[in-house]
Amino acid sequence: MTKILITAAGSYGDVAPYTGLGARLRDAGHEVALATHDTYAPLVRAAGLEFRRLPADPRTRRPGTAGQAPPAAPGSKRALMRQAAAFIRELGGGIADAAHEDTGLLLLSATTAPLGRHLAEALDIPSLDLPLVPSAPTGDFAPVVSGGRSLGRWGNRAAGRLSLRVIDRLYADATRDLRSRLGLPPATPRTVRRRTEAAGRPVLHGFSEVLLPRPADWRSGLDVVGNWWPWHAPDAQLPDVVEDFLAAGPPPVFLGFGSMAGGDGERLGTLAAAALRRAKVRGILQSGWAGLTTRHAPEHADLLTIGDVPHALLFPRVSAVVHHCGAGTTAAGLRAGVPAVPVPVTADQPFWAARLASLGVATAPIPFADLSADNAVARLAEAVTQAVTSPARHDHATEAARRLAAEDGAGEVIKAVERLGV
């Protein structure tokens, strides 16, 4: 039995998939701990995993500090970089505290991998990168944070290399502090990254080739294995109020923005209610970190506002999903076989929104910033109508779900762990 430590940091979508993966590893006979923020401790423990704390919890940091979801409105890129670097620096100290002497293997998310590699070096144990998004340069597409627009094969690769250098800069201070604390000789993030790449170490990406095929120009060992899904109890059920609402009429449209748009809940809730009414559909609004609410909107008996529920239970029972296109929500919608209305906010979300549209399972993306325009209600209502009524989108979504059902991303990780022989 190997004692495995998984490290994951960020929003719910950055962390929750590793609870399902950890549960599968536990069922395979391993002892598993998951190091993440206090916000997710109940979920980690419910999955039967040991919880270990990481600092810089995005739900408890005061507004305007690093670790908080980026603002929807355009801001200073330099300020955002400073915030991200401060978040990472705080995270580095927690990474060092999370590992115990008996840890035999580190499994690292995209956010924690540039820090976890130093910890693995200090402990002289193997590690495995398990990102939810692609980061290696390729000619097939530009970096995921670039918005999904191709720059041509040469431009895509050049932008990919530049993106890695930007990440190296973000981790520079944290790397210096962490290596000093661990008693390791000085080394820059770029040096350690290039050393890792030269070793040809495996990287298992937790998304599906249904959504994004593996680039042909990636080196051997960079694999796309399929999603690992957030854990929920085998006997979990939707709350009675949700079941009653679903039973009271035709399948509703789901609308939520996950961890995005903090503090904008009243405006967004009112806008959503108006758009759904205009589209003449029932709706379920998930409050999320934005705090979506319709308390100042006109009465709408065909609209229900809910808190957190497993997407795996709710999405198959709705007619479409309107969401921010975080990697996890994007995958959950595909898995459910329902069309999407993408409303990307920031980071990798425009990239995944473009992928959904290219698959034919979604309408054209509506950038989140456009929800402030005068025609926002009409535009969102029209997109919802298109998603709900298009037979082609339903067919494409059903086919995508069928293909996803044949994948076992967590099983591939288990095989990789066994190949390490730890």
Coordinates of C-alpha atoms in Angstrom, one line a residue:
M1 CA 0.0 0.0 0.0
T2 CA 1.4 3.4 -1.1
K3 CA 0.7 6.5 1.0
I4 CA -0.3 9.1 -1.6
L5 CA -0.6 12.8 -1.2
I6 CA -2.7 14.7 -3.7
T7 CA -2.3 18.5 -3.8
A8 CA -4.8 20.8 -5.4
A9 CA -5.6 24.5 -5.0
G10 CA -8.0 27.1 -6.3
S11 CA -11.7 27.1 -6.9
Y12 CA -14.1 24.2 -6.5
G13 CA -13.5 23.1 -10.1
D14 CA -9.8 23.0 -9.5
V15 CA -10.2 20.8 -6.5
A16 CA -13.3 18.6 -6.6
P17 CA -12.2 16.2 -9.4
Y18 CA -9.4 15.1 -7.2
T19 CA -11.8 13.9 -4.5
G20 CA -13.2 11.4 -7.0
L21 CA -9.7 10.4 -8.1
G22 CA -8.6 10.0 -4.5
A23 CA -11.6 7.8 -3.7
R24 CA -10.8 5.5 -6.6
L25 CA -7.1 5.3 -5.5
R26 CA -8.3 4.4 -2.0
D27 CA -10.6 1.7 -3.3
A28 CA -7.6 0.3 -5.2
G29 CA -5.8 -0.2 -1.8
H30 CA -3.8 3.0 -1.3
E31 CA -3.9 5.3 1.6
V32 CA -4.7 8.8 0.3
A33 CA -4.6 12.3 1.7
L34 CA -5.7 15.4 -0.2
A35 CA -4.1 18.7 0.7
T36 CA -6.3 21.7 -0.2
H37 CA -8.1 24.7 1.3
D38 CA -10.2 24.6 4.4
T39 CA -13.3 25.3 2.3
Y40 CA -13.2 21.8 0.8
A41 CA -12.4 19.9 4.0
P42 CA -16.0 18.5 4.3
L43 CA -15.9 17.2 0.7
V44 CA -12.5 15.6 1.2
R45 CA -13.5 13.9 4.4
A46 CA -16.8 12.8 3.0
A47 CA -14.9 11.1 0.1
G48 CA -13.1 9.0 2.8
L49 CA -9.8 10.8 2.3
E50 CA -7.5 12.4 4.9
F51 CA -7.6 16.2 4.7
R52 CA -4.5 18.3 5.0
R53 CA -4.7 22.0 4.9
L54 CA -3.3 24.4 2.3
P55 CA -3.3 28.1 2.9
A56 CA -4.6 30.9 0.7
D57 CA -8.2 29.7 0.7
P58 CA -9.9 31.7 -2.1
R59 CA -13.3 31.7 -0.3
T60 CA -11.9 33.4 2.8
R61 CA -9.4 35.9 1.5
R62 CA -10.5 39.5 1.6
P63 CA -11.7 41.2 -1.6
G64 CA -8.9 42.2 -3.9
T65 CA -6.3 39.8 -2.7
A66 CA -4.6 37.0 -4.5
G67 CA -6.5 33.7 -4.7
Q68 CA -9.8 35.4 -5.3
A69 CA -11.6 34.7 -8.6
P70 CA -10.4 37.3 -11.1
P71 CA -12.7 40.2 -11.7
A72 CA -15.0 40.1 -14.7
A73 CA -14.1 43.7 -15.6
P74 CA -10.8 44.3 -17.3
G75 CA -8.1 45.2 -14.8
S76 CA -4.4 45.8 -14.6
K77 CA -2.6 42.7 -15.8
R78 CA 0.4 43.7 -13.7
A79 CA -1.8 43.9 -10.6
L80 CA -3.3 40.5 -11.4
M81 CA 0.2 39.0 -11.8
R82 CA 1.2 40.4 -8.4
Q83 CA -1.9 38.9 -6.8
A84 CA -1.3 35.5 -8.4
A85 CA 2.4 35.5 -7.3
A86 CA 1.4 36.4 -3.8
F87 CA -1.2 33.6 -3.7
I88 CA 1.5 31.1 -5.0
R89 CA 4.1 32.3 -2.5
E90 CA 1.7 31.7 0.4
L91 CA 0.7 28.3 -1.1
G92 CA 4.4 27.2 -1.2
G93 CA 4.7 27.2 2.6
G94 CA 1.6 25.1 2.9
I95 CA 2.9 22.6 0.4
A96 CA 6.0 22.0 2.5
D97 CA 3.8 21.4 5.6
A98 CA 1.4 19.0 3.8
A99 CA 3.8 16.1 3.2
H100 CA 4.6 13.7 6.0
E101 CA 7.7 11.5 6.3
D102 CA 5.8 8.4 5.2
T103 CA 4.5 10.0 2.0
G104 CA 5.5 7.7 -0.9
L105 CA 4.0 9.5 -3.9
L106 CA 2.9 13.1 -4.8
L107 CA 0.0 13.7 -7.3
L108 CA 0.0 17.3 -8.4
S109 CA -2.6 19.6 -10.0
A110 CA -1.6 22.2 -12.5
T111 CA -1.4 24.9 -9.8
T112 CA 0.6 22.9 -7.3
A113 CA 2.9 21.0 -9.7
P114 CA 5.5 23.8 -10.0
L115 CA 5.8 23.7 -6.2
G116 CA 5.3 20.0 -5.6
R117 CA 8.3 19.1 -7.8
H118 CA 10.6 20.7 -5.3
L119 CA 9.0 18.8 -2.4
A120 CA 9.4 15.5 -4.3
E121 CA 13.1 16.3 -4.9
A122 CA 13.6 17.0 -1.2
L123 CA 11.8 13.9 -0.1
D124 CA 13.4 11.8 -2.8
I125 CA 10.0 10.4 -3.9
P126 CA 8.2 10.2 -7.3
S127 CA 5.6 12.6 -8.4
L128 CA 3.0 12.6 -11.1
D129 CA 1.5 15.7 -12.8
L130 CA -2.3 15.5 -13.2
P131 CA -3.4 18.8 -14.8
L132 CA -7.0 19.5 -15.8
V133 CA -5.9 21.8 -18.7
P134 CA -3.2 21.5 -21.3
S135 CA 0.0 23.6 -20.9
A136 CA 2.6 22.1 -23.1
P137 CA 3.2 24.1 -26.3
T138 CA 1.7 22.8 -29.5
G139 CA 1.0 24.0 -33.0
D140 CA -2.6 22.7 -32.7
F141 CA -3.9 25.5 -30.5
A142 CA -2.7 28.6 -28.6
P143 CA -2.4 28.5 -24.8
V144 CA -5.7 28.0 -23.0
V145 CA -5.4 31.4 -21.4
S146 CA -5.2 33.2 -24.7
G147 CA -8.9 33.0 -25.4
G148 CA -9.2 30.1 -27.8
R149 CA -8.2 31.9 -31.0
S150 CA -5.5 30.1 -33.1
L151 CA -2.4 32.1 -34.0
G152 CA -1.3 29.6 -36.7
R153 CA 1.0 26.6 -35.9
W154 CA 4.1 28.7 -35.5
G155 CA 2.3 31.4 -33.5
N156 CA 0.6 28.8 -31.3
R157 CA 3.9 27.1 -30.4
A158 CA 5.6 30.5 -29.7
A159 CA 2.7 31.6 -27.5
G160 CA 2.9 28.3 -25.7
R161 CA 6.6 28.8 -24.9
L162 CA 5.9 32.4 -23.7
S163 CA 3.1 31.2 -21.5
L164 CA 5.5 28.8 -19.7
R165 CA 7.9 31.6 -19.1
V166 CA 5.2 33.7 -17.6
I167 CA 4.3 30.8 -15.3
D168 CA 8.0 30.5 -14.3
R169 CA 7.9 34.2 -13.3
L170 CA 4.8 33.7 -11.2
Y171 CA 6.5 30.9 -9.3
A172 CA 9.9 32.5 -8.9
D173 CA 9.6 33.9 -5.4
A174 CA 7.8 30.9 -4.1
T175 CA 10.4 28.6 -5.6
R176 CA 13.2 30.5 -4.0
D177 CA 11.5 30.4 -0.6
L178 CA 10.5 26.8 -0.8
R179 CA 13.9 25.4 -1.9
S180 CA 15.6 27.3 0.9
R181 CA 13.2 25.9 3.4
L182 CA 13.6 22.4 2.1
G183 CA 17.4 22.7 2.1
L184 CA 17.7 22.4 -1.6
P185 CA 20.3 24.2 -3.7
P186 CA 19.0 27.3 -5.5
A187 CA 17.3 26.6 -8.9
T188 CA 14.9 28.7 -10.9
P189 CA 11.4 27.5 -11.9
R190 CA 12.6 27.3 -15.5
T191 CA 15.6 25.2 -14.6
V192 CA 13.4 22.7 -12.7
R193 CA 10.7 22.7 -15.4
R194 CA 13.2 22.0 -18.2
R195 CA 14.9 19.3 -16.1
T196 CA 11.5 17.6 -15.7
E197 CA 10.7 17.9 -19.4
A198 CA 14.1 16.5 -20.4
A199 CA 13.5 13.4 -18.2
G200 CA 10.4 12.7 -20.2
R201 CA 8.2 12.2 -17.1
P202 CA 4.6 11.2 -17.7
V203 CA 1.9 13.8 -17.5
L204 CA -1.7 12.6 -17.4
H205 CA -4.3 15.2 -18.4
G206 CA -7.7 15.0 -16.9
F207 CA -9.9 16.0 -19.8
S208 CA -11.4 14.0 -22.7
E209 CA -10.2 13.8 -26.2
V210 CA -13.9 14.1 -27.1
L211 CA -13.5 17.7 -26.1
L212 CA -9.8 18.3 -27.1
P213 CA -7.8 15.7 -29.0
R214 CA -4.3 15.0 -27.9
P215 CA -1.9 17.2 -30.0
A216 CA 0.2 15.0 -32.4
D217 CA 3.3 17.2 -31.8
W218 CA 3.4 16.5 -28.0
R219 CA 6.2 14.4 -26.8
S220 CA 5.7 10.9 -25.7
G221 CA 4.4 10.7 -22.1
L222 CA 2.1 13.7 -22.4
D223 CA -1.2 11.8 -22.4
V224 CA -4.9 12.8 -22.4
V225 CA -6.7 10.1 -20.3
G226 CA -10.2 11.4 -19.7
N227 CA -11.9 13.1 -16.8
W228 CA -11.8 12.2 -13.1
W229 CA -15.1 13.3 -11.6
P230 CA -16.0 14.9 -8.2
W231 CA -16.9 12.4 -5.6
H232 CA -20.5 12.2 -4.3
A233 CA -22.1 9.5 -2.2
P234 CA -23.4 6.5 -4.1
D235 CA -26.8 7.0 -2.5
A236 CA -26.8 10.8 -2.9
Q237 CA -30.1 12.4 -4.1
L238 CA -31.1 15.9 -5.1
P239 CA -32.8 17.9 -2.4
D240 CA -36.6 17.5 -2.2
V241 CA -37.2 21.1 -3.3
V242 CA -35.2 20.4 -6.5
E243 CA -37.0 17.1 -7.1
D244 CA -40.4 18.7 -6.7
F245 CA -39.4 21.5 -9.1
L246 CA -38.2 19.0 -11.7
A247 CA -41.4 17.0 -11.4
A248 CA -43.6 20.1 -11.8
G249 CA -43.0 20.8 -15.5
P250 CA -40.7 20.2 -18.5
P251 CA -36.9 20.0 -18.0
P252 CA -35.6 23.4 -17.0
V253 CA -32.5 25.3 -18.1
F254 CA -29.6 25.4 -15.6
L255 CA -27.7 28.6 -15.2
G256 CA -24.7 29.2 -13.0
F257 CA -21.2 30.8 -12.9
G258 CA -19.4 28.6 -10.4
S259 CA -16.7 30.5 -8.6
M260 CA -16.9 33.5 -11.0
A261 CA -18.4 37.0 -10.7
G262 CA -18.3 37.4 -6.9
G263 CA -20.5 40.1 -5.6
D264 CA -22.5 40.5 -8.8
G265 CA -25.3 38.1 -7.8
E266 CA -28.3 40.4 -7.7
R267 CA -27.7 41.9 -11.2
L268 CA -27.0 38.5 -12.7
G269 CA -29.9 36.9 -11.1
T270 CA -32.3 39.5 -12.3
L271 CA -30.9 39.4 -15.8
A272 CA -31.1 35.6 -15.8
A273 CA -34.7 35.6 -14.7
A274 CA -35.6 38.1 -17.4
A275 CA -33.8 36.1 -20.1
L276 CA -35.4 32.8 -19.1
R277 CA -38.9 34.3 -19.0
R278 CA -38.3 35.8 -22.4
A279 CA -37.2 32.4 -23.7
K280 CA -40.4 30.9 -22.1
V281 CA -38.5 28.2 -20.3
R282 CA -38.3 27.1 -16.7
G283 CA -34.9 27.6 -15.0
I284 CA -32.7 26.6 -12.1
L285 CA -30.2 29.2 -10.9
Q286 CA -27.2 28.0 -8.9
S287 CA -26.1 30.8 -6.6
G288 CA -22.4 29.9 -6.6
W289 CA -19.7 32.3 -5.5
A290 CA -21.5 35.1 -7.3
G291 CA -24.5 34.7 -5.0
L292 CA -27.1 34.6 -7.8
T293 CA -30.4 35.8 -6.4
T294 CA -33.7 36.9 -7.8
R295 CA -35.1 38.6 -4.7
H296 CA -35.5 41.9 -6.5
A297 CA -36.8 40.4 -9.7
P298 CA -40.5 40.0 -10.4
E299 CA -42.2 36.8 -9.2
H300 CA -41.3 33.9 -11.4
A301 CA -42.9 30.6 -10.4
D302 CA -40.9 28.7 -13.0
L303 CA -37.5 29.7 -11.5
L304 CA -35.7 28.0 -8.6
T305 CA -32.5 29.2 -6.9
I306 CA -30.3 26.5 -5.3
G307 CA -27.0 26.1 -3.6
D308 CA -24.4 23.4 -4.3
V309 CA -25.7 20.1 -5.8
P310 CA -23.7 17.5 -7.7
H311 CA -23.8 18.3 -11.4
A312 CA -23.8 14.6 -12.1
L313 CA -27.2 14.3 -10.6
L314 CA -28.8 17.5 -11.9
F315 CA -27.4 18.1 -15.4
P316 CA -28.9 14.9 -17.0
R317 CA -32.3 16.2 -16.0
V318 CA -32.2 19.7 -17.5
S319 CA -32.7 20.8 -21.1
A320 CA -29.6 23.0 -21.4
V321 CA -26.8 24.4 -19.2
V322 CA -25.7 28.1 -19.2
H323 CA -22.3 28.3 -17.5
H324 CA -18.9 30.0 -17.3
C325 CA -17.1 27.1 -19.0
G326 CA -14.7 26.1 -16.2
A327 CA -13.1 22.8 -17.1
G328 CA -15.1 20.8 -14.6
T329 CA -18.5 22.3 -15.5
T330 CA -17.7 22.0 -19.2
A331 CA -17.0 18.3 -18.7
A332 CA -20.1 17.7 -16.6
G333 CA -22.3 19.2 -19.2
L334 CA -20.8 17.0 -21.9
R335 CA -21.2 13.9 -19.7
A336 CA -24.9 14.7 -19.2
G337 CA -25.5 15.0 -22.9
V338 CA -27.2 18.3 -22.9
P339 CA -26.5 21.4 -25.0
A340 CA -24.7 24.4 -23.5
V341 CA -24.8 28.2 -23.7
P342 CA -21.2 29.2 -22.9
V343 CA -20.7 32.5 -21.0
P344 CA -16.9 32.5 -20.3
V345 CA -15.5 34.9 -17.8
T346 CA -11.7 34.6 -17.7
A347 CA -8.6 32.4 -17.8
D348 CA -9.1 29.1 -19.7
Q349 CA -12.9 29.5 -19.9
P350 CA -13.0 31.2 -23.4
F351 CA -10.9 28.3 -24.7
W352 CA -13.3 25.6 -23.4
A353 CA -16.3 27.7 -24.7
A354 CA -14.8 27.7 -28.1
R355 CA -14.2 23.9 -27.9
L356 CA -17.9 23.3 -27.0
A357 CA -19.0 25.5 -29.9
S358 CA -16.7 23.7 -32.3
L359 CA -18.2 20.3 -31.3
G360 CA -21.7 21.5 -32.2
V361 CA -22.9 21.0 -28.6
A362 CA -23.1 24.7 -27.7
T363 CA -24.3 28.0 -29.1
A364 CA -21.8 30.7 -30.0
P365 CA -20.1 31.9 -26.7
I366 CA -21.4 35.1 -25.0
P367 CA -18.5 36.7 -23.3
F368 CA -19.4 37.5 -19.7
A369 CA -18.6 41.1 -20.1
D370 CA -21.4 41.3 -22.7
L371 CA -24.0 40.6 -20.0
S372 CA -23.6 44.3 -19.1
A373 CA -24.8 45.4 -22.6
D374 CA -28.2 46.9 -23.2
N375 CA -29.2 43.8 -25.3
A376 CA -28.0 41.3 -22.8
V377 CA -31.4 39.9 -21.9
A378 CA -32.4 39.4 -25.5
R379 CA -29.1 37.9 -26.5
L380 CA -29.1 35.4 -23.6
A381 CA -32.7 34.5 -24.3
E382 CA -32.0 33.9 -27.9
A383 CA -29.1 31.6 -27.1
V384 CA -31.1 29.7 -24.6
T385 CA -33.9 29.2 -27.2
Q386 CA -31.3 28.0 -29.8
A387 CA -29.8 25.5 -27.3
V388 CA -33.1 24.1 -26.2
T389 CA -34.7 23.8 -29.6
S390 CA -31.9 22.7 -31.9
P391 CA -32.1 18.9 -32.7
A392 CA -28.5 19.0 -34.1
R393 CA -27.1 20.3 -30.8
H394 CA -29.0 17.6 -28.9
D395 CA -27.7 14.9 -31.2
H396 CA -24.1 16.1 -30.9
A397 CA -24.4 16.3 -27.1
T398 CA -25.9 12.8 -26.9
E399 CA -23.0 11.5 -29.0
A400 CA -20.4 13.3 -26.9
A401 CA -21.9 11.8 -23.7
R402 CA -21.8 8.3 -25.2
R403 CA -18.1 8.6 -26.0
L404 CA -17.3 10.0 -22.6
A405 CA -19.1 7.1 -20.9
A406 CA -16.5 4.7 -22.5
E407 CA -13.6 6.5 -20.8
D408 CA -12.1 5.9 -17.3
G409 CA -9.6 8.7 -16.5
A410 CA -9.2 7.7 -12.9
G411 CA -8.5 4.1 -14.0
E412 CA -5.7 5.3 -16.2
V413 CA -4.2 7.2 -13.2
I414 CA -4.3 4.1 -11.1
K415 CA -2.4 2.2 -13.8
A416 CA 0.2 4.9 -14.0
V417 CA 0.6 4.8 -10.2
E418 CA 1.1 1.0 -10.4
R419 CA 3.7 1.5 -13.2
L420 CA 5.7 3.7 -10.9
G421 CA 6.1 0.7 -8.6
V422 CA 5.8 2.7 -5.4

